[in-house]
Short mmCIF file of C-alpha atoms in Angstrom, two decimals:
data_model
loop_
_atom_site.label_atom_id
_atom_site.label_comp_id
_atom_site.label_asym_id
_atom_site.label_seq_id
_atom_site.Cartn_x
_atom_site.Cartn_y
_atom_site.Cartn_z
CA MET A 1023 -65.80 26.38 45.94
CA ARG A 1024 -64.01 28.68 43.59
CA PRO A 1025 -63.35 32.22 44.17
CA CYS A 1026 -65.83 33.13 41.28
CA HIS A 1027 -68.53 31.74 42.70
CA CYS A 1028 -67.75 33.41 46.21
CA LEU A 1029 -67.96 36.94 44.65
CA GLY A 1030 -70.97 36.03 42.36
CA LYS A 1031 -72.71 35.44 45.62
CA LEU A 1032 -71.66 38.74 47.19
CA PHE A 1033 -72.51 40.67 44.19
CA PHE A 1034 -76.06 38.91 44.19
CA VAL A 1035 -76.68 40.08 47.78
CA ALA A 1036 -75.41 43.60 47.18
CA GLY A 1037 -77.77 43.73 44.03
CA PHE A 1038 -80.76 42.22 45.70
CA VAL A 1039 -80.39 44.76 48.63
CA LEU A 1040 -80.35 47.68 46.26
CA CYS A 1041 -83.35 46.43 44.24
CA VAL A 1042 -85.39 45.71 47.52
CA PHE A 1043 -84.41 49.42 48.48
CA MET A 1044 -85.30 51.03 45.68
CA LEU A 1045 -88.66 48.97 45.20
CA ILE A 1046 -89.32 50.28 48.98
CA SER A 1047 -88.42 53.49 48.43
CA TRP A 1048 -90.59 53.75 45.24
CA GLN A 1049 -93.86 52.14 46.45
CA THR A 1050 -93.72 53.51 50.25
CA PRO A 1051 -91.97 56.99 50.24
CA ASN A 1052 -93.69 58.23 53.10
CA SER A 1053 -94.05 55.11 54.94
CA ASP A 1054 -93.56 55.25 58.85
CA LYS A 1055 -92.27 51.43 58.50
CA LEU A 1056 -89.45 52.07 56.05
CA PRO A 1057 -86.85 52.58 58.93
CA LEU A 1058 -87.84 49.02 60.06
CA GLN A 1059 -87.73 47.54 56.64
CA LEU A 1060 -84.04 49.15 55.86
CA ASN A 1061 -82.78 47.55 59.27
CA SER A 1062 -84.20 44.30 58.38
CA VAL A 1063 -82.16 44.44 55.18
CA TYR A 1064 -79.18 45.94 56.64
CA GLU A 1065 -79.05 42.93 58.95
CA ARG A 1066 -79.47 40.30 56.35
CA LEU A 1067 -76.57 42.11 54.57
CA LEU A 1068 -74.51 41.81 57.51
CA ARG A 1069 -75.10 38.13 58.01
CA ALA A 1070 -74.51 37.76 54.01
CA GLU A 1071 -71.08 39.85 54.60
CA GLN A 1072 -70.03 37.66 57.30
CA HIS A 1073 -70.97 34.28 55.44
CA GLY A 1074 -68.72 35.65 52.81
CA GLU A 1075 -65.70 35.91 55.15
CA VAL A 1076 -66.23 32.27 56.09
CA ILE A 1077 -66.31 31.55 52.42
CA SER A 1078 -62.96 33.65 52.27
CA GLN A 1079 -61.09 32.04 54.95
CA GLU A 1080 -62.01 28.64 53.23
CA LEU A 1081 -60.58 29.71 50.14
CA LEU A 1082 -57.34 31.22 51.64
CA LYS A 1083 -56.86 27.74 53.57
CA VAL A 1084 -57.55 25.83 50.24
CA LEU A 1085 -54.92 27.98 48.38
CA GLY A 1086 -52.31 27.27 51.23
CA HIS A 1087 -52.91 23.64 50.70
CA LEU A 1088 -52.41 23.93 46.76
CA GLN A 1089 -49.21 26.00 47.49
CA ASN A 1090 -47.82 23.63 50.14
CA ARG A 1091 -48.56 20.85 47.42
CA SER A 1092 -46.43 23.01 44.91
CA SER A 1093 -43.78 23.30 47.00
CA ALA A 1094 -43.65 19.77 47.79
CA LEU A 1095 -43.27 18.84 44.09
CA SER A 1096 -39.66 19.59 44.24
CA ASN A 1097 -39.15 16.67 46.88
CA LEU A 1098 -39.64 13.21 45.42
CA SER A 1099 -40.48 11.66 48.75
CA ILE A 1100 -43.60 12.31 50.81
CA SER A 1101 -44.39 11.48 54.33
CA ASN A 1102 -47.41 9.82 55.27
CA SER A 1103 -48.83 12.49 56.99
CA SER A 1104 -48.21 14.82 54.18
CA ALA A 1105 -49.92 12.48 51.65
CA ILE A 1106 -53.32 12.10 53.88
CA LEU A 1107 -53.65 16.05 53.91
CA GLU A 1108 -52.70 16.48 50.16
CA GLU A 1109 -55.48 13.40 49.69
CA ARG A 1110 -58.04 15.32 51.67
CA VAL A 1111 -57.39 18.93 49.88
CA LEU A 1112 -57.58 16.96 46.16
CA ARG A 1113 -60.39 14.96 47.11
CA ARG A 1114 -62.09 18.57 47.87
CA LEU A 1115 -60.75 20.20 44.92
CA LEU A 1116 -60.26 18.10 42.04
CA PRO A 1117 -63.05 15.45 41.14
CA SER A 1118 -61.86 11.85 41.39
CA GLN A 1119 -64.32 11.19 38.70
CA PRO A 1120 -64.09 14.03 36.25
CA ASN A 1121 -67.24 14.12 34.74
CA ALA A 1122 -66.87 10.60 33.81
CA LEU A 1123 -71.26 10.06 33.90
CA ILE A 1124 -71.02 12.56 31.40
CA TYR A 1125 -69.16 10.32 28.92
CA LEU A 1126 -69.98 7.05 30.14
CA PRO A 1127 -73.98 7.63 31.01
CA HIS A 1128 -74.61 3.91 31.58
CA LEU A 1129 -72.77 4.14 34.65
CA LYS A 1130 -75.67 6.54 36.20
CA GLU A 1131 -77.43 3.09 36.84
CA TYR A 1132 -74.62 1.91 39.33
CA GLU A 1133 -73.65 4.34 41.82
CA ASP A 1134 -69.94 2.32 42.55
CA SER A 1135 -69.36 1.70 38.95
CA LEU A 1136 -66.15 3.61 39.06
CA LYS A 1137 -64.67 1.96 42.17
CA PRO A 1138 -62.39 -0.61 41.45
CA ILE A 1139 -62.15 -4.05 43.68
CA VAL A 1140 -58.86 -4.08 45.25
CA HIS A 1141 -57.90 -7.75 45.50
CA LEU A 1142 -54.21 -7.37 46.86
CA GLY A 1143 -52.12 -4.51 48.21
CA GLN A 1144 -52.02 -2.53 51.32
CA ARG A 1145 -53.73 0.59 49.82
CA ARG A 1146 -50.16 2.47 49.81
CA THR A 1147 -50.04 6.28 49.20
CA GLY A 1148 -47.66 9.30 49.80
CA VAL A 1149 -44.81 7.53 47.37
CA SER A 1150 -42.95 9.49 44.81
CA LEU A 1151 -43.74 7.14 41.94
CA VAL A 1152 -46.82 5.37 40.93
CA LEU A 1153 -46.49 2.53 37.75
CA GLY A 1154 -49.79 1.42 36.18
CA LEU A 1155 -49.53 -1.74 34.49
CA PRO A 1156 -53.01 -2.64 32.71
CA THR A 1157 -53.21 -6.61 31.82
CA VAL A 1158 -55.70 -8.23 29.90
CA GLN A 1159 -56.00 -12.09 28.75
CA ARG A 1160 -53.93 -13.05 25.74
CA LEU A 1161 -54.84 -15.93 23.81
CA LYS A 1162 -51.07 -17.01 23.13
CA GLN A 1163 -48.91 -15.88 25.89
CA SER A 1164 -48.81 -13.67 29.24
CA TYR A 1165 -45.89 -11.31 29.96
CA LEU A 1166 -47.09 -9.91 32.98
CA VAL A 1167 -44.38 -11.94 35.82
CA ASN A 1168 -41.47 -11.34 33.57
CA THR A 1169 -42.56 -7.50 33.21
CA LEU A 1170 -42.95 -7.35 37.38
CA GLN A 1171 -39.76 -9.29 37.52
CA SER A 1172 -38.13 -6.75 35.58
CA LEU A 1173 -39.26 -3.83 37.38
CA LEU A 1174 -38.42 -5.41 40.64
CA TYR A 1175 -35.08 -6.64 39.62
CA ASP A 1176 -32.67 -4.16 41.24
CA LEU A 1177 -34.69 -1.65 43.32
CA SER A 1178 -33.04 -0.89 46.48
CA THR A 1179 -34.79 -0.65 49.93
CA ALA A 1180 -35.35 2.79 49.97
CA GLU A 1181 -36.86 2.73 46.25
CA ARG A 1182 -39.18 -0.36 47.34
CA LYS A 1183 -40.52 1.78 50.05
CA ASP A 1184 -41.33 4.77 47.74
CA ILE A 1185 -42.92 3.22 44.64
CA VAL A 1186 -46.44 1.83 44.13
CA ILE A 1187 -47.23 -0.83 41.03
CA VAL A 1188 -50.82 -0.81 40.26
CA VAL A 1189 -51.78 -3.83 38.29
CA PHE A 1190 -55.15 -3.43 36.71
CA VAL A 1191 -56.76 -6.76 35.35
CA ALA A 1192 -58.77 -5.04 33.01
CA GLU A 1193 -61.37 -7.84 32.72
CA THR A 1194 -64.64 -8.76 34.17
CA ASN A 1195 -64.11 -12.36 33.82
CA ALA A 1196 -63.96 -13.57 37.58
CA THR A 1197 -62.05 -16.57 36.44
CA PHE A 1198 -59.19 -14.62 34.41
CA VAL A 1199 -59.15 -12.37 37.42
CA ASN A 1200 -58.57 -14.66 40.15
CA ALA A 1201 -55.87 -16.52 38.05
CA VAL A 1202 -54.00 -13.27 37.93
CA VAL A 1203 -54.04 -12.43 41.20
CA GLN A 1204 -53.11 -16.01 42.35
CA SER A 1205 -49.99 -15.63 40.04
CA VAL A 1206 -48.91 -12.25 41.37
CA GLN A 1207 -49.31 -13.49 45.01
CA THR A 1208 -47.44 -16.62 44.68
CA ASN A 1209 -44.70 -15.01 42.44
CA PHE A 1210 -44.34 -11.56 44.44
CA PRO A 1211 -45.47 -12.25 48.21
CA ASP A 1212 -43.04 -9.83 49.63
CA ALA A 1213 -43.95 -7.26 47.49
CA VAL A 1214 -47.63 -7.45 47.82
CA SER A 1215 -47.36 -7.68 51.71
CA SER A 1216 -45.12 -4.74 51.42
CA GLY A 1217 -47.78 -2.54 49.80
CA MET A 1218 -45.47 -2.39 46.89
CA ILE A 1219 -47.62 -4.11 44.32
CA GLU A 1220 -51.68 -3.92 44.21
CA VAL A 1221 -53.98 -5.69 41.98
CA ILE A 1222 -57.47 -4.24 41.18
CA SER A 1223 -60.15 -4.95 38.78
CA PRO A 1224 -63.14 -2.88 37.63
CA SER A 1225 -66.72 -3.16 38.33
CA PRO A 1226 -68.73 -5.77 36.21
CA HIS A 1227 -70.64 -2.70 35.14
CA PHE A 1228 -67.70 -0.56 34.27
CA TYR A 1229 -67.64 -1.42 30.39
CA PRO A 1230 -70.36 -0.26 27.88
CA ASP A 1231 -72.02 -1.97 25.23
CA PHE A 1232 -69.28 -1.73 22.25
CA SER A 1233 -71.62 -3.20 19.78
CA HIS A 1234 -72.69 -0.04 18.25
CA LEU A 1235 -69.22 1.80 17.87
CA LYS A 1236 -68.64 3.88 14.63
CA GLU A 1237 -65.89 2.44 12.37
CA THR A 1238 -63.70 5.13 11.67
CA PHE A 1239 -59.86 5.46 9.95
CA GLY A 1240 -60.70 2.28 8.23
CA ASP A 1241 -60.33 -0.05 11.26
CA PRO A 1242 -62.70 -2.96 11.32
CA LYS A 1243 -65.00 -3.00 14.27
CA GLU A 1244 -62.86 -5.24 16.64
CA ARG A 1245 -60.18 -3.12 16.24
CA VAL A 1246 -62.26 0.05 17.05
CA ARG A 1247 -63.56 -1.76 20.07
CA TRP A 1248 -60.28 -2.63 21.19
CA ARG A 1249 -58.52 0.71 21.36
CA THR A 1250 -62.03 2.15 22.74
CA LYS A 1251 -61.50 -0.28 25.64
CA GLN A 1252 -57.93 0.49 26.11
CA ASN A 1253 -59.07 4.30 26.46
CA LEU A 1254 -61.41 3.27 29.33
CA ASP A 1255 -58.74 1.03 30.94
CA TYR A 1256 -56.08 3.78 30.93
CA SER A 1257 -58.72 6.27 32.30
CA PHE A 1258 -59.62 4.02 35.16
CA LEU A 1259 -56.20 3.21 36.44
CA MET A 1260 -55.41 6.86 36.35
CA LEU A 1261 -58.11 7.73 38.37
CA TYR A 1262 -57.26 5.03 40.97
CA ALA A 1263 -53.71 6.19 40.98
CA GLN A 1264 -53.64 9.94 41.12
CA LEU A 1265 -54.09 10.34 44.79
CA LYS A 1266 -51.61 7.91 45.68
CA GLY A 1267 -48.35 9.54 44.67
CA THR A 1268 -46.41 12.46 43.12
CA TYR A 1269 -46.13 11.25 39.71
CA TYR A 1270 -47.79 8.63 37.43
CA LEU A 1271 -45.93 6.15 35.20
CA GLN A 1272 -47.85 4.43 32.48
CA LEU A 1273 -46.55 1.33 31.49
CA GLU A 1274 -47.51 -1.95 29.79
CA ASP A 1275 -47.71 -5.59 30.87
CA ASP A 1276 -44.99 -7.07 28.04
CA ILE A 1277 -42.00 -4.82 28.76
CA VAL A 1278 -38.76 -4.77 30.01
CA ALA A 1279 -36.88 -2.10 32.23
CA LYS A 1280 -33.38 -0.82 32.13
CA GLN A 1281 -31.57 -1.63 35.16
CA GLY A 1282 -31.44 1.15 37.50
CA PHE A 1283 -34.23 2.97 35.59
CA PHE A 1284 -35.87 4.61 38.96
CA GLU A 1285 -32.59 6.49 39.70
CA SER A 1286 -32.38 7.62 36.24
CA MET A 1287 -35.83 8.82 36.09
CA LYS A 1288 -35.38 10.64 39.65
CA LYS A 1289 -32.50 12.35 38.52
CA TYR A 1290 -33.94 13.57 35.05
CA ILE A 1291 -37.01 14.59 36.93
CA GLU A 1292 -34.80 16.86 39.43
CA GLN A 1293 -33.35 18.41 36.13
CA VAL A 1294 -36.80 19.50 34.83
CA ILE A 1295 -38.90 19.77 37.77
CA SER A 1296 -39.31 23.41 38.06
CA GLU A 1297 -39.77 23.64 34.26
CA GLU A 1298 -43.12 23.78 32.03
CA TRP A 1299 -43.97 20.41 30.90
CA LEU A 1300 -47.31 18.07 30.58
CA PHE A 1301 -45.32 14.47 30.51
CA LEU A 1302 -41.92 13.12 30.25
CA GLU A 1303 -41.58 10.34 27.74
CA PHE A 1304 -39.16 7.51 28.72
CA SER A 1305 -39.91 5.39 25.95
CA GLN A 1306 -40.98 6.44 22.20
CA LEU A 1307 -43.06 3.66 21.84
CA GLY A 1308 -47.21 4.35 22.12
CA PHE A 1309 -48.25 5.02 25.53
CA ILE A 1310 -45.33 3.24 27.06
CA GLY A 1311 -43.15 4.74 29.83
CA LYS A 1312 -45.13 8.31 29.84
CA LEU A 1313 -44.65 9.95 32.87
CA PHE A 1314 -47.04 12.61 34.37
CA ARG A 1315 -47.75 14.93 37.61
CA SER A 1316 -50.54 13.29 39.33
CA SER A 1317 -51.97 16.80 39.66
CA ASP A 1318 -52.44 16.79 35.83
CA LEU A 1319 -54.34 13.31 35.38
CA PRO A 1320 -57.74 14.33 36.09
CA MET A 1321 -57.37 17.17 33.10
CA ILE A 1322 -55.91 14.30 31.11
CA VAL A 1323 -58.62 11.52 31.80
CA GLU A 1324 -61.44 14.29 31.14
CA PHE A 1325 -59.47 14.78 27.57
CA ILE A 1326 -59.28 11.08 27.22
CA LEU A 1327 -62.92 10.07 28.25
CA MET A 1328 -64.46 13.10 26.13
CA PHE A 1329 -62.72 11.18 22.54
CA HIS A 1330 -62.52 7.77 24.03
CA LYS A 1331 -64.61 6.41 21.11
CA ASP A 1332 -62.89 8.32 18.25
CA LYS A 1333 -58.72 7.83 18.52
CA PRO A 1334 -56.20 5.83 20.00
CA ILE A 1335 -54.59 6.91 23.16
CA ASP A 1336 -51.57 8.25 21.84
CA TRP A 1337 -53.15 10.25 19.27
CA LEU A 1338 -55.26 11.87 21.90
CA LEU A 1339 -51.99 12.67 23.90
CA ASP A 1340 -50.80 14.45 21.08
CA HIS A 1341 -54.25 16.43 20.48
CA ILE A 1342 -53.70 17.32 24.23
CA LEU A 1343 -50.47 19.15 23.29
CA TRP A 1344 -51.94 20.99 20.20
CA VAL A 1345 -54.84 22.02 22.17
CA LYS A 1346 -52.62 23.90 24.72
CA VAL A 1347 -49.64 25.21 22.81
CA CYS A 1348 -50.50 25.16 18.89
CA ASN A 1349 -51.45 28.56 17.05
CA PRO A 1350 -53.73 27.82 14.19
CA GLU A 1351 -52.60 30.97 12.88
CA ARG A 1352 -49.00 29.51 12.41
CA ASP A 1353 -47.08 26.85 10.63
CA SER A 1354 -46.65 23.06 11.63
CA LYS A 1355 -42.78 23.88 12.50
CA HIS A 1356 -43.97 26.30 15.09
CA CYS A 1357 -46.40 23.97 16.52
CA ASN A 1358 -44.07 21.31 16.69
CA ASN A 1359 -41.67 23.20 18.63
CA GLU A 1360 -44.35 24.55 21.26
CA LYS A 1361 -45.40 20.75 21.86
CA ALA A 1362 -41.71 19.68 22.29
CA ARG A 1363 -41.69 22.22 25.19
CA LEU A 1364 -44.49 19.96 27.11
CA LYS A 1365 -43.35 16.63 25.96
CA ARG A 1366 -39.29 15.96 27.19
CA THR A 1367 -37.95 12.77 25.68
CA TYR A 1368 -35.31 11.27 27.85
CA LYS A 1369 -32.70 9.17 26.01
CA PRO A 1370 -31.63 6.42 25.90
CA SER A 1371 -35.03 4.86 26.37
CA LEU A 1372 -35.53 3.18 29.95
CA PHE A 1373 -38.56 0.82 28.82
CA GLN A 1374 -38.39 -1.67 25.97
CA HIS A 1375 -41.68 -3.39 24.52
CA VAL A 1376 -41.05 -7.23 24.29
CA GLY A 1377 -44.50 -8.86 23.70
CA LEU A 1378 -45.03 -10.15 20.40
CA HIS A 1379 -48.61 -11.14 20.43
CA SER A 1380 -50.84 -8.24 21.01
CA SER A 1381 -53.99 -8.47 23.44
CA LEU A 1382 -55.71 -7.74 20.04
CA PRO A 1383 -56.30 -11.24 18.62
CA GLY A 1384 -54.51 -11.88 15.72
CA LYS A 1385 -52.20 -9.20 15.86
CA ILE A 1386 -48.41 -9.37 15.78
CA GLN A 1387 -46.37 -6.69 17.47
CA ASN A 1388 -42.79 -6.23 16.14
CA LEU A 1389 -42.36 -2.98 17.86
CA LYS A 1390 -39.14 -2.20 19.53
CA ASP A 1391 -37.68 1.14 20.61
CA LYS A 1392 -34.47 1.76 18.88
CA ASN A 1393 -33.31 4.28 21.58
CA PHE A 1394 -33.45 1.58 24.19
CA GLY A 1395 -29.80 0.27 23.56
CA ASN A 1396 -28.21 -2.59 25.32
CA GLN A 1397 -29.12 -3.76 28.65
CA VAL A 1398 -26.39 -3.80 31.65
CA LEU A 1399 -26.24 -7.75 32.33
CA PHE A 1400 -24.21 -7.24 35.80
CA LYS A 1401 -23.13 -4.61 38.22
CA GLY A 1402 -19.17 -4.95 39.20
CA HIS A 1403 -17.63 -3.92 42.18
CA ASN A 1404 -13.89 -4.08 41.67
CA ASN A 1405 -13.10 -3.13 45.62
CA ASN A 1406 -13.66 -6.79 46.91
CA PRO A 1407 -10.92 -8.07 48.93
CA SER A 1408 -8.44 -10.13 47.84
CA ALA A 1409 -9.88 -13.58 48.03
CA GLU A 1410 -9.42 -17.41 46.60
CA ILE A 1411 -12.62 -18.18 44.59
CA SER A 1412 -13.97 -21.81 44.19
CA THR A 1413 -17.27 -23.38 43.32
CA SER A 1414 -18.92 -26.95 42.62
CA LEU A 1415 -21.10 -25.40 40.33
CA GLU A 1416 -20.11 -26.04 36.39
CA THR A 1417 -19.06 -22.85 34.73
CA TYR A 1418 -20.99 -22.04 31.44
CA GLN A 1419 -18.35 -20.62 28.70
CA SER A 1420 -16.11 -17.65 30.13
CA HIS A 1421 -18.50 -16.44 32.47
CA SER A 1422 -16.40 -17.62 35.46
CA LEU A 1423 -16.90 -16.85 39.23
CA GLU A 1424 -13.79 -14.99 39.72
CA ARG A 1425 -14.16 -12.35 36.97
CA ALA A 1426 -17.72 -11.97 38.69
CA TYR A 1427 -16.31 -11.44 42.04
CA TYR A 1428 -14.05 -8.72 40.84
CA GLY A 1429 -16.36 -6.89 38.73
CA GLN A 1430 -15.32 -7.86 35.11
CA ASP A 1431 -18.46 -9.93 34.34
CA PHE A 1432 -21.19 -12.23 35.60
CA PHE A 1433 -21.13 -15.67 36.84
CA TRP A 1434 -23.23 -18.22 34.90
CA GLY A 1435 -23.37 -21.86 36.28
CA LEU A 1436 -25.14 -24.95 34.94
CA THR A 1437 -28.20 -26.28 37.44
CA PRO A 1438 -27.28 -26.37 40.87
CA LYS A 1439 -27.91 -29.37 43.03
CA SER A 1440 -28.39 -29.84 46.88
CA GLY A 1441 -24.96 -29.33 48.39
CA ASP A 1442 -23.62 -27.09 45.78
CA TYR A 1443 -21.48 -24.13 46.82
CA ILE A 1444 -19.70 -20.80 46.06
CA LEU A 1445 -16.74 -20.24 48.62
CA ILE A 1446 -14.87 -16.79 49.16
CA THR A 1447 -11.78 -17.41 50.96
CA PHE A 1448 -9.98 -14.18 51.93
CA THR A 1449 -6.30 -13.84 51.57
CA LYS A 1450 -6.33 -12.28 55.10
CA PRO A 1451 -9.37 -12.17 57.53
CA GLN A 1452 -11.85 -9.25 57.06
CA ALA A 1453 -14.11 -7.09 59.30
CA VAL A 1454 -17.21 -7.29 56.79
CA LYS A 1455 -19.78 -5.02 57.73
CA GLY A 1456 -22.53 -6.11 55.14
CA TYR A 1457 -22.80 -8.56 52.05
CA LEU A 1458 -25.06 -8.23 48.65
CA PHE A 1459 -25.25 -11.07 46.34
CA ARG A 1460 -27.99 -10.73 43.40
CA SER A 1461 -28.81 -13.56 41.22
CA GLY A 1462 -30.23 -13.41 37.59
CA ASN A 1463 -29.95 -10.44 35.43
CA ILE A 1464 -32.63 -8.20 33.55
CA GLU A 1465 -32.58 -10.39 30.72
CA THR A 1466 -31.93 -13.98 32.61
CA ASN A 1467 -34.28 -13.21 35.78
CA GLY A 1468 -35.17 -16.81 36.29
CA ASP A 1469 -31.39 -18.05 36.62
CA ARG A 1470 -31.60 -17.48 40.33
CA PHE A 1471 -30.46 -19.01 43.22
CA TYR A 1472 -33.43 -20.77 45.44
CA ASN A 1473 -33.06 -22.22 48.82
CA THR A 1474 -29.86 -20.91 49.52
CA THR A 1475 -28.29 -19.55 52.23
CA VAL A 1476 -25.42 -17.02 53.13
CA GLU A 1477 -22.85 -18.23 55.61
CA VAL A 1478 -19.84 -17.08 57.38
CA LEU A 1479 -16.56 -18.28 58.86
CA PRO A 1480 -15.53 -16.42 61.85
CA ALA A 1481 -11.61 -15.91 62.24
CA ASN A 1482 -11.37 -15.94 65.79
CA ASN A 1483 -11.61 -19.26 67.65
CA SER A 1484 -13.38 -17.90 70.52
CA VAL A 1485 -16.28 -16.26 68.53
CA LYS A 1486 -16.46 -19.62 66.96
CA LYS A 1487 -16.76 -21.17 70.45
CA LYS A 1488 -19.56 -18.53 71.23
CA VAL A 1489 -21.62 -19.61 68.32
CA ALA A 1490 -21.17 -22.97 69.03
CA ARG A 1491 -22.40 -22.53 72.68
CA ARG A 1492 -25.46 -20.50 71.30
CA GLU A 1493 -24.34 -17.39 73.16
CA LEU A 1494 -24.56 -15.20 69.97
CA SER A 1495 -28.06 -14.56 69.13
CA CYS A 1496 -27.37 -13.15 65.67
CA CYS A 1497 -26.32 -16.33 64.05
CA LYS A 1498 -27.03 -20.07 63.50
CA PRO A 1499 -24.21 -22.37 64.11
CA LEU A 1500 -23.55 -25.19 61.53
CA SER A 1501 -21.33 -28.49 62.04
CA ASP A 1502 -18.28 -27.39 60.15
CA GLY A 1503 -17.68 -24.02 61.92
CA PHE A 1504 -19.41 -21.98 59.56
CA VAL A 1505 -22.18 -19.64 60.69
CA GLU A 1506 -25.59 -18.98 59.02
CA ILE A 1507 -26.41 -15.25 58.53
CA GLY A 1508 -28.99 -14.88 55.61
CA SER A 1509 -30.53 -16.56 52.25
CA PHE A 1510 -31.71 -15.59 49.19
CA LYS A 1511 -35.29 -13.83 48.73
CA ASN A 1512 -36.53 -13.48 45.45
CA GLY A 1513 -32.88 -13.93 43.96
CA VAL A 1514 -31.03 -11.49 46.45
CA ALA A 1515 -29.20 -12.00 49.69
CA GLU A 1516 -28.76 -8.93 51.36
CA GLY A 1517 -28.01 -8.03 55.07
CA GLU A 1518 -25.84 -6.95 57.73
CA VAL A 1519 -22.88 -8.89 59.46
CA ASP A 1520 -23.13 -8.60 63.15
CA GLY A 1521 -19.89 -7.00 64.61
CA ALA A 1522 -19.76 -9.68 67.27
CA LEU A 1523 -18.45 -12.20 64.81
CA GLU A 1524 -15.31 -9.83 64.03
CA GLU A 1525 -13.27 -10.64 61.22
CA LEU A 1526 -13.98 -13.62 58.89
CA SER A 1527 -11.96 -16.00 56.85
CA ALA A 1528 -14.58 -17.04 54.40
CA MET A 1529 -18.18 -16.26 52.96
CA ARG A 1530 -20.03 -19.36 51.60
CA LEU A 1531 -23.22 -19.56 49.33
CA LEU A 1532 -24.69 -23.29 49.96
CA VAL A 1533 -27.31 -24.77 47.97
CA HIS A 1534 -30.20 -26.77 49.76
CA SER A 1535 -32.35 -28.45 47.14
CA ASP A 1536 -31.97 -29.19 43.39
CA SER A 1537 -32.91 -26.70 40.97
CA ASP A 1538 -34.68 -26.69 37.63
CA VAL A 1539 -32.86 -23.84 36.00
CA TRP A 1540 -29.12 -22.49 35.96
CA VAL A 1541 -28.11 -19.74 38.12
CA LEU A 1542 -26.49 -16.41 37.27
CA LEU A 1543 -24.51 -14.30 39.80
CA SER A 1544 -25.09 -10.71 38.76
CA GLU A 1545 -23.44 -8.68 41.48
CA VAL A 1546 -21.39 -9.37 44.41
CA ASN A 1547 -20.39 -6.83 46.68
CA HIS A 1548 -18.85 -6.83 50.10
CA ILE A 1549 -18.82 -3.96 52.36
CA HIS A 1550 -16.03 -4.00 54.55
CA ILE A 1551 -14.40 -2.03 57.35
CA ILE A 1552 -11.70 -2.41 60.17
CA TYR A 1553 -13.01 -2.68 63.61
CA ILE A 1554 -11.22 -0.53 66.06
#
């Protein structure tokens, strides 16, 4: 309940008491019953005052929750308990469906039509960043899997726990929806089971009848329908995402992300977190890469729904800025300067549009963000210990394994077969604490290691004997003295090396099945220490 409502009630009660008092005095100035009547009115006034005090206390509690939320914005990571508290407060204060029924009256017939159907996911909340990806059926080509691979490519373990990617299948065709669900489940099982990726779709009753839309701006009816539905898709996705995290990032299903995008965004948010802005722009194309505070989403959705039939989404977003800061009595230069305060643009852009075929049938989109620049195709580490490097894989051009090991390039090898290997023999034994091997890169993400294990060779013979006798629970012994300690999952092998293995003479990557693609090794990193 808002403060003005509470004050209004108190004024109403006080006015009512005064009117009753005057009425009684005017009608029965000498009545013996007057003291009893006044006493009754006085008791009612006391009860109203007590009720007003209760309401006041509730308002103070709510204000306290809001102040806590404001301070929490400076922290990009929110605990689960805080997230639950924040969700309860927001559900109380901010309508999860901001007047949607006013702008979509057909939904009144279907009570739950704004609730999504959740097909995959663990309903993760309390994260720093929620990424929204609407996807629709395209006649020519789907880019969704490649887009998700790009977003997940180099996220750290900590980042994977602090993010939710919501794939919104903006269709009511059950066959297509199920196909997308199956594709995501098959390609990203770990991300789905951990709650990092969710797949949702709308109720069959969500979309209105698009056949009576007014044609505007010279656009044909099909394009007007396309952009109107797109506005509704964005609104639906924002409504679902608003309570899941601190910030919401709008993306599309046909983009690639720049390596390290999460870290870059996080640092930039920290720089401007205390300043006034409505959204941060991490790509200058359309509605791609726009980041909002989740607390602003109800207002933004309300505005979009109000004009969803009239203009495209990027125009509406600009109009929100105009309404907020532009003075009709000032010139356009002043307006643009004021809007620039609420729209911060980060350069270089972190997301690039790659889809050639639009979701609008027949439309070709050659849209490229000129500020995206070149991708980083490998991550070099020049502190790897001295070693002799060998491989059975045939090297493509100058992308040698040795250059990759010393952080100068990525390794690119022709199609691996079962039994192929990469061998790193240290010049002198190393106490290796952990390892990281990343295959594929942001442009050639499919060229990964599949069914490949990470193996090490202990330098100490007594350790080898312990492993052979299976006295060390950490590792699986192999016939040639090597010990299996890990494997590639989703193109990455990462883990710790048990200290019981002591110093190592060598590390090996061993391929166990034939591959249909080449293999690219974009990061080789050893974290080594000397055990005392």
